[in-house]
Amino acid sequence: MTGSTFREIRHEDPTDPARRQEILESPGFGRHFTDHMVTMVWTDQEGWHDGRIEPYGPFRLDPAAAVLHYGQEIFEGLKAYRHPDSSIWGFRPEANAHRFNRSARRMALPEFPAEDFLSAVELLVAKDRQWVPDGDEQSLYLRPFMFAEESFLGVRPARRIRFCVIASPVGAYFSQGVEPVSIWLSTNYTRAARGGTGAAKCGGNYAAGLAAQQEASAHGCDQVCFLDAADQRWVEELGGMNLFFVHDDGLLVTPELTGTILEGITRSSIIELAKEQGLEVVERRVDIDEWQRGMADGRIREVFACGTAAVITPVGRLVWDGGEATAPSGTSAGPQDSVWGRLRSALIDIQWGRTADTHGWMRRFC
Ligand SMILES: *Cc1c(COP(=O)(O)O)cnc(C)c1O
C-alpha cells in the first residue's frame, strides 16, 4: 500500500476559521476534534482496503459489532508538534507503529503495515495542519485505533476490522505550571497479570483500571499505582504512565519490563536522555516497601511518572490503606534543580524543535 491508499472524501462544511481559532486558544484535552479522520477496513477475504481520508463523524455500527461485546480493540497515542518555523513534526512515530502491531498480535487483530500507519498519520496532520496549535506546550494529539467491527456474537477473532485515526488539539497538560500529583496505591485491584494484556495498549486495560481510579479519587488522589498481581509487592506503573525513582546516590531506577508493564516511548526516551546527562539508569524490580521507606527516610529523592500526554509529572504524595508518605525534597525543588525537571526540559526542547535532535527521533509530517 502507498499514500494513494487513502481516497479523499471532500468535506462540504469544515469548521469556521473563527470557531477553530477559539478552540485553539483553550483546547483542553481530548474535547475537540479536527475536521477529518482516516479510516480503513480489513476483512479476512480482502485484507486491508477502502482507505479514506474523510470528514470526521460517527460510525454506523451494528449493535452486534464484536467490539461492543468482547472488547477486541487497541489504540495508540502520539503528538504532532509545531516547530518555530511552522513545520510540523512527530516524535518517534515509528515506535508507535511497531507497538500498535505488538498490541494487535496480543489481541488477535490483524497487523497494520508500519508504513501505512505513518502515512495515515502524516496525511491527517497535513490535511488538518491548521488545527496544530502554536502555543506553549500545545500540540495535536493523534489517536490511531483499531476495533472488531464484524456483527457476530460468536467468540473468535473478528473477520471485519476497522482502523481509524482521529486528531485532537491539546493544551499544556499543566496550565498553571507543573504540579506534583498524588498517587493512591491500589491493593484491591491489579492492572495486569502474567500472560495477560498488560503490555498491550488496549481499551480493556483502561476499563479494568477505572474502579481503582474511582477509589483513588475517593481518597483524594489524582492517579493510581498498581502492584504486580502475583506477589502484590512489586511496583508496576500508573494506569497510563510509567514510573521512575531518583535515589540519593544519583541512581535512576525504573521498574523493568516484565510483560505486565506497558513499554512507554517516553520511558525509553528518558532512559537514553538520562544516560547522556551522566545518570546511571537501572531497570529492575522495585519493592513497594523500598518506595514507602525511601520516601520517608530520603533515600529516594524524587519520584516521577511519564507518558506522552503529560511528558513528565513529579509525584508529590503516595497514599495507601493505613498511611502515606509525602514528597521527598527533590520533587518539590524547582524544575531547574531537579532530575525530573532537567529531563523534562531536554525532552520537550527536542519535541518542540528548540534544540538539535541528535537521536533522529523527530519525523517531519509537513
Ligand atoms: C500509553 C501508556 C503509557 C505511556 O506510553 P508512552 O508511549 O510514553 O505515551 C504507559 N502506561 C500505559 C498503561 C499506557 O497505556
Coordinates of C-alpha atoms and ligand atoms in Angstrom, one line a residue:
M1 CA 0.0 0.0 0.0
T2 CA 1.1 3.6 -0.6
G3 CA -0.1 7.1 0.2
S4 CA -2.7 6.9 -2.5
T5 CA -4.2 4.0 -0.5
F6 CA -6.3 6.7 1.2
R7 CA -9.0 8.1 -1.1
E8 CA -10.2 11.7 -0.3
I9 CA -13.8 12.3 0.5
R10 CA -14.4 16.1 0.4
H11 CA -15.6 17.9 3.5
E12 CA -18.5 20.1 2.5
D13 CA -18.7 22.0 5.7
P14 CA -15.4 22.3 7.6
T15 CA -15.2 24.3 10.9
D16 CA -15.4 28.0 10.5
P17 CA -11.9 29.5 11.0
A18 CA -13.0 31.9 13.7
R19 CA -14.5 28.9 15.7
R20 CA -11.3 26.9 15.2
Q21 CA -9.3 29.8 16.5
E22 CA -11.5 30.0 19.6
I23 CA -10.9 26.2 20.2
L24 CA -7.2 26.5 19.7
E25 CA -6.9 29.3 22.3
S26 CA -8.0 26.9 25.0
P27 CA -8.2 23.3 23.6
G28 CA -8.2 21.3 26.9
F29 CA -7.5 17.6 26.4
G30 CA -9.5 15.3 24.0
R31 CA -12.5 17.5 23.9
H32 CA -12.3 18.9 20.3
F33 CA -11.6 17.1 17.1
T34 CA -10.3 18.2 13.8
D35 CA -12.3 18.2 10.5
H36 CA -11.1 14.9 9.1
M37 CA -10.3 11.3 10.0
V38 CA -8.5 8.5 8.3
T39 CA -10.2 5.1 8.1
M40 CA -9.5 1.7 6.6
V41 CA -11.2 -1.7 6.7
W42 CA -9.8 -5.2 7.0
T43 CA -11.6 -8.4 6.1
D44 CA -10.2 -11.9 6.2
Q45 CA -11.1 -12.1 2.4
E46 CA -9.7 -8.9 1.2
G47 CA -7.1 -7.8 3.8
W48 CA -6.7 -4.0 4.3
H49 CA -8.7 -1.9 1.8
D50 CA -11.1 1.0 1.4
G51 CA -8.7 3.6 2.9
R52 CA -10.1 7.0 3.1
I53 CA -9.5 10.5 4.5
E54 CA -13.0 11.7 5.1
P55 CA -15.0 14.2 7.2
Y56 CA -14.8 13.5 11.0
G57 CA -18.0 11.9 12.1
P58 CA -19.8 9.0 13.8
F59 CA -19.5 5.4 12.6
R60 CA -22.6 3.3 11.7
L61 CA -22.1 0.4 14.0
D62 CA -24.2 -2.7 14.1
P63 CA -25.4 -3.4 17.7
A64 CA -23.9 -6.9 17.3
A65 CA -20.4 -5.5 16.5
A66 CA -18.0 -7.7 18.3
V67 CA -16.1 -4.8 19.9
L68 CA -19.2 -3.8 21.9
H69 CA -19.4 -7.2 23.5
Y70 CA -15.9 -8.6 23.7
G71 CA -13.7 -5.5 23.6
Q72 CA -11.4 -6.6 20.8
E73 CA -9.7 -3.2 20.4
I74 CA -6.3 -1.4 20.6
F75 CA -5.1 2.2 20.3
E76 CA -2.0 4.4 20.2
G77 CA -1.4 8.0 21.3
L78 CA 1.2 10.4 19.9
K79 CA 1.5 14.1 19.2
A80 CA 2.3 16.4 16.3
Y81 CA 4.4 19.4 17.3
R82 CA 4.6 22.8 15.6
H83 CA 8.2 24.0 15.4
P84 CA 9.3 27.7 15.4
D85 CA 9.5 27.7 11.6
S86 CA 5.9 26.4 11.5
S87 CA 6.8 22.9 10.1
I88 CA 5.0 20.1 11.9
W89 CA 6.8 17.0 13.4
G90 CA 6.1 13.7 15.1
F91 CA 8.1 12.2 17.9
R92 CA 9.2 8.6 17.2
P93 CA 6.0 7.7 15.4
E94 CA 7.7 4.5 14.0
A95 CA 7.8 3.3 17.7
N96 CA 4.1 3.8 17.9
A97 CA 3.6 1.9 14.7
H98 CA 5.5 -1.0 16.0
R99 CA 3.9 -1.0 19.4
F100 CA 0.5 -0.9 17.6
N101 CA 1.4 -4.2 15.9
R102 CA 2.6 -5.8 19.1
S103 CA -0.7 -4.9 20.7
A104 CA -2.5 -6.2 17.6
R105 CA -0.9 -9.6 17.9
R106 CA -1.8 -9.9 21.5
M107 CA -5.5 -9.0 20.8
A108 CA -5.7 -11.3 17.8
L109 CA -6.2 -8.3 15.5
P110 CA -4.6 -8.1 12.0
E111 CA -1.3 -6.2 11.8
F112 CA -1.3 -2.8 10.2
P113 CA 1.7 -2.1 8.0
A114 CA 4.0 0.4 9.7
E115 CA 4.5 2.5 6.5
D116 CA 0.7 2.8 6.2
F117 CA 0.4 3.8 9.9
L118 CA 2.9 6.5 9.2
S119 CA 1.3 7.7 6.0
A120 CA -2.2 7.7 7.6
V121 CA -1.0 9.9 10.5
E122 CA 1.0 12.2 8.1
L123 CA -1.9 12.6 5.8
L124 CA -4.3 13.6 8.6
V125 CA -1.8 16.1 10.1
A126 CA -1.1 17.6 6.6
K127 CA -4.9 17.9 5.9
D128 CA -5.7 19.4 9.2
R129 CA -2.5 21.3 9.7
Q130 CA -4.3 24.5 10.7
W131 CA -5.5 22.6 13.8
V132 CA -2.0 22.2 15.1
P133 CA -1.8 24.9 17.8
D134 CA 1.4 27.0 18.3
G135 CA 1.0 28.0 21.9
D136 CA 3.5 27.0 24.7
E137 CA 3.4 23.2 25.1
Q138 CA 0.4 22.9 22.8
S139 CA 0.2 20.1 20.2
L140 CA -2.1 18.0 18.1
Y141 CA -2.8 14.7 19.8
L142 CA -3.2 11.8 17.4
R143 CA -5.2 8.7 18.3
P144 CA -4.9 5.7 15.9
F145 CA -7.1 2.8 16.9
M146 CA -8.5 -0.5 15.5
F147 CA -11.6 -2.4 16.5
A148 CA -13.7 -5.5 15.7
E149 CA -16.5 -4.3 13.5
E150 CA -17.9 -7.7 12.5
S151 CA -21.5 -8.3 13.6
F152 CA -21.3 -11.7 15.2
L153 CA -21.8 -12.8 18.8
G154 CA -19.7 -16.0 18.5
V155 CA -16.4 -15.8 20.4
R156 CA -13.5 -15.8 17.9
P157 CA -11.3 -13.1 16.4
A158 CA -13.5 -10.9 14.2
R159 CA -13.3 -11.1 10.4
R160 CA -14.0 -7.5 9.8
I161 CA -11.9 -4.8 11.5
R162 CA -11.8 -1.0 11.2
F163 CA -8.7 1.1 11.6
C164 CA -9.1 4.8 12.2
V165 CA -7.0 7.9 13.2
I166 CA -8.6 11.0 14.7
A167 CA -6.8 14.1 15.9
S168 CA -7.5 16.5 18.8
P169 CA -5.7 19.8 19.6
V170 CA -4.4 19.7 23.2
G171 CA -3.2 22.4 25.6
A172 CA -0.4 22.2 28.1
Y173 CA -1.1 19.4 30.4
F174 CA -0.4 21.6 33.4
S175 CA -1.9 25.0 32.6
Q176 CA -0.6 26.5 35.9
G177 CA 2.9 25.1 35.6
V178 CA 3.9 21.6 36.6
E179 CA 2.2 20.4 39.8
P180 CA 3.2 17.3 41.7
V181 CA 0.5 14.6 41.6
S182 CA -0.8 12.4 44.4
I183 CA -0.9 8.6 44.0
W184 CA -3.2 6.0 45.5
L185 CA -1.6 2.6 46.0
S186 CA -4.2 0.1 44.8
T187 CA -4.2 -3.2 46.8
N188 CA -7.8 -4.2 46.0
Y189 CA -7.2 -4.2 42.3
T190 CA -4.4 -5.1 39.9
R191 CA -3.9 -4.0 36.3
A192 CA -2.2 -6.9 34.7
A193 CA -1.2 -10.4 35.4
R194 CA 1.4 -12.7 33.8
G195 CA 0.1 -13.8 30.4
G196 CA -2.5 -11.1 30.4
T197 CA -2.7 -7.9 28.3
G198 CA -0.7 -5.5 30.4
A199 CA 1.9 -4.9 27.7
A200 CA -0.7 -4.2 25.0
K201 CA -2.3 -0.8 24.6
C202 CA -5.9 -1.9 24.7
G203 CA -9.1 -0.3 25.9
G204 CA -9.8 -3.2 28.2
N205 CA -6.8 -2.4 30.4
Y206 CA -8.2 1.1 30.9
A207 CA -11.8 -0.2 31.6
A208 CA -10.3 -2.6 34.2
G209 CA -8.5 0.3 35.9
L210 CA -11.5 2.7 36.3
A211 CA -12.7 1.2 39.6
A212 CA -9.2 1.7 41.0
Q213 CA -9.2 5.2 39.7
Q214 CA -12.5 5.9 41.5
E215 CA -11.0 4.5 44.7
A216 CA -8.1 6.9 44.2
S217 CA -10.4 9.9 43.8
A218 CA -12.3 8.8 46.9
H219 CA -9.0 9.0 48.8
G220 CA -8.2 12.5 47.3
C221 CA -5.6 11.2 44.9
D222 CA -5.0 12.0 41.2
Q223 CA -3.7 8.7 40.0
V224 CA -3.5 5.0 40.9
C225 CA -0.3 2.9 41.2
F226 CA -0.7 -0.8 40.5
L227 CA 1.4 -3.6 42.0
D228 CA 2.2 -6.9 40.4
A229 CA -0.7 -9.4 40.6
A230 CA 1.2 -12.4 41.8
D231 CA 3.0 -11.0 44.9
Q232 CA 1.3 -7.7 45.4
R233 CA 4.8 -6.4 46.1
W234 CA 6.5 -5.1 43.0
V235 CA 5.7 -1.6 41.7
E236 CA 4.4 -1.7 38.1
E237 CA 3.0 1.6 36.8
L238 CA 0.2 4.0 36.9
G239 CA -3.0 3.5 34.8
G240 CA -1.4 5.2 31.8
M241 CA 2.1 6.3 32.9
N242 CA 5.4 4.6 33.7
L243 CA 7.4 5.4 36.9
F244 CA 10.9 6.5 37.8
F245 CA 12.8 6.9 41.1
V246 CA 15.8 9.1 41.7
H247 CA 17.9 7.7 44.5
D248 CA 20.1 9.8 46.8
D249 CA 23.3 8.4 45.2
G250 CA 22.1 9.7 41.8
L251 CA 20.9 6.4 40.5
L252 CA 17.8 6.5 38.3
V253 CA 15.6 3.4 38.8
T254 CA 12.6 2.3 36.8
P255 CA 10.6 -1.0 37.0
E256 CA 11.9 -3.5 34.5
L257 CA 9.6 -4.7 31.7
T258 CA 8.2 -8.0 32.8
G259 CA 5.5 -8.4 30.2
T260 CA 2.8 -6.8 32.5
I261 CA 4.1 -3.3 32.1
L262 CA 3.3 -1.1 29.1
E263 CA 6.6 -0.2 27.3
G264 CA 6.3 3.6 27.1
I265 CA 8.1 5.5 24.4
T266 CA 8.5 8.4 26.8
R267 CA 10.1 5.9 29.3
S268 CA 12.6 4.6 26.8
S269 CA 13.5 8.1 25.6
I270 CA 14.0 9.2 29.3
I271 CA 16.4 6.3 29.8
E272 CA 18.5 7.4 26.9
L273 CA 18.5 11.1 27.9
A274 CA 19.3 10.3 31.5
K275 CA 22.4 8.4 30.4
E276 CA 23.5 11.3 28.3
Q277 CA 23.1 13.6 31.3
G278 CA 25.5 11.3 33.2
L279 CA 23.0 9.4 35.3
E280 CA 23.3 5.7 35.9
V281 CA 20.0 4.1 34.9
V282 CA 18.9 0.7 36.3
E283 CA 15.8 -1.3 35.1
R284 CA 14.9 -3.7 37.9
R285 CA 12.1 -4.7 40.2
V286 CA 11.1 -2.1 42.7
D287 CA 9.7 -3.3 46.0
I288 CA 6.8 -1.1 47.3
D289 CA 8.4 -1.2 50.7
E290 CA 11.5 0.4 49.2
W291 CA 9.3 3.2 47.8
Q292 CA 7.4 3.8 51.0
R293 CA 10.5 3.8 53.2
G294 CA 12.7 5.6 50.7
M295 CA 10.3 8.5 50.5
A296 CA 10.2 8.7 54.3
D297 CA 13.9 8.4 55.0
G298 CA 15.2 10.4 52.0
R299 CA 16.9 7.5 50.2
I300 CA 14.6 8.3 47.3
R301 CA 14.9 11.9 46.4
E302 CA 12.4 12.2 43.6
V303 CA 9.6 10.2 42.1
F304 CA 8.1 10.9 38.7
A305 CA 5.7 9.5 36.2
C306 CA 5.9 9.8 32.4
G307 CA 3.8 9.4 29.2
T308 CA 3.0 11.2 26.0
A309 CA 0.2 13.3 27.4
A310 CA 2.0 14.9 30.4
V311 CA 5.6 14.2 29.4
I312 CA 6.9 14.1 33.0
T313 CA 4.9 14.6 36.2
P314 CA 6.6 14.7 39.6
V315 CA 4.9 12.6 42.3
G316 CA 4.2 14.6 45.5
R317 CA 2.5 12.1 47.7
L318 CA 1.9 8.3 47.9
V319 CA -1.2 7.3 49.9
W320 CA -2.1 3.7 50.9
D321 CA -4.6 2.0 53.1
G322 CA -3.3 2.9 56.5
G323 CA -0.6 5.5 55.7
E324 CA 1.0 8.0 53.4
A325 CA 4.4 9.4 52.6
T326 CA 4.9 12.9 51.2
A327 CA 7.3 14.3 48.6
P328 CA 11.0 13.9 49.2
S329 CA 12.6 17.3 49.0
G330 CA 13.8 16.8 45.4
T331 CA 10.3 16.6 44.0
S332 CA 9.3 20.0 45.2
A333 CA 12.5 21.6 44.1
G334 CA 12.1 23.9 41.1
P335 CA 12.3 22.3 37.6
Q336 CA 15.9 23.5 37.2
D337 CA 17.1 22.0 40.5
S338 CA 15.6 18.5 39.9
V339 CA 16.4 15.5 37.8
W340 CA 12.8 15.3 36.6
G341 CA 12.9 19.0 35.6
R342 CA 16.1 18.7 33.6
L343 CA 14.9 15.5 31.9
R344 CA 11.5 17.2 31.1
S345 CA 13.2 20.2 29.6
A346 CA 15.6 18.1 27.5
L347 CA 12.7 16.1 26.1
I348 CA 10.3 18.9 25.4
D349 CA 13.0 21.0 23.8
I350 CA 13.6 18.2 21.3
Q351 CA 9.8 17.7 20.7
W352 CA 9.1 21.4 20.1
G353 CA 12.2 21.9 18.0
R354 CA 14.1 24.2 20.3
T355 CA 17.2 22.0 20.4
A356 CA 19.0 19.7 18.0
D357 CA 17.5 16.3 17.5
T358 CA 20.7 14.3 17.8
H359 CA 18.8 10.9 18.2
G360 CA 16.9 11.1 14.9
W361 CA 13.7 10.9 16.9
M362 CA 11.7 13.6 15.1
R363 CA 9.9 12.9 11.8
R364 CA 8.7 15.7 9.6
F365 CA 4.9 15.4 8.9
C366 CA 4.6 18.5 6.8
Ligands
LIG1 C1 0.4 4.6 26.8 C2 0.8 4.1 28.1 C3 1.9 4.5 28.8 C4 2.9 5.6 28.2 O1 3.4 5.3 27.0 P1 4.0 6.5 26.1 O2 4.4 5.8 24.8 O3 5.2 7.0 26.8 O4 2.9 7.5 25.9 C5 2.2 4.0 30.0 N1 1.4 3.1 30.6 C6 0.3 2.7 30.0 C7 -0.6 1.7 30.6 C8 -0.1 3.2 28.7 O5 -1.2 2.8 28.1

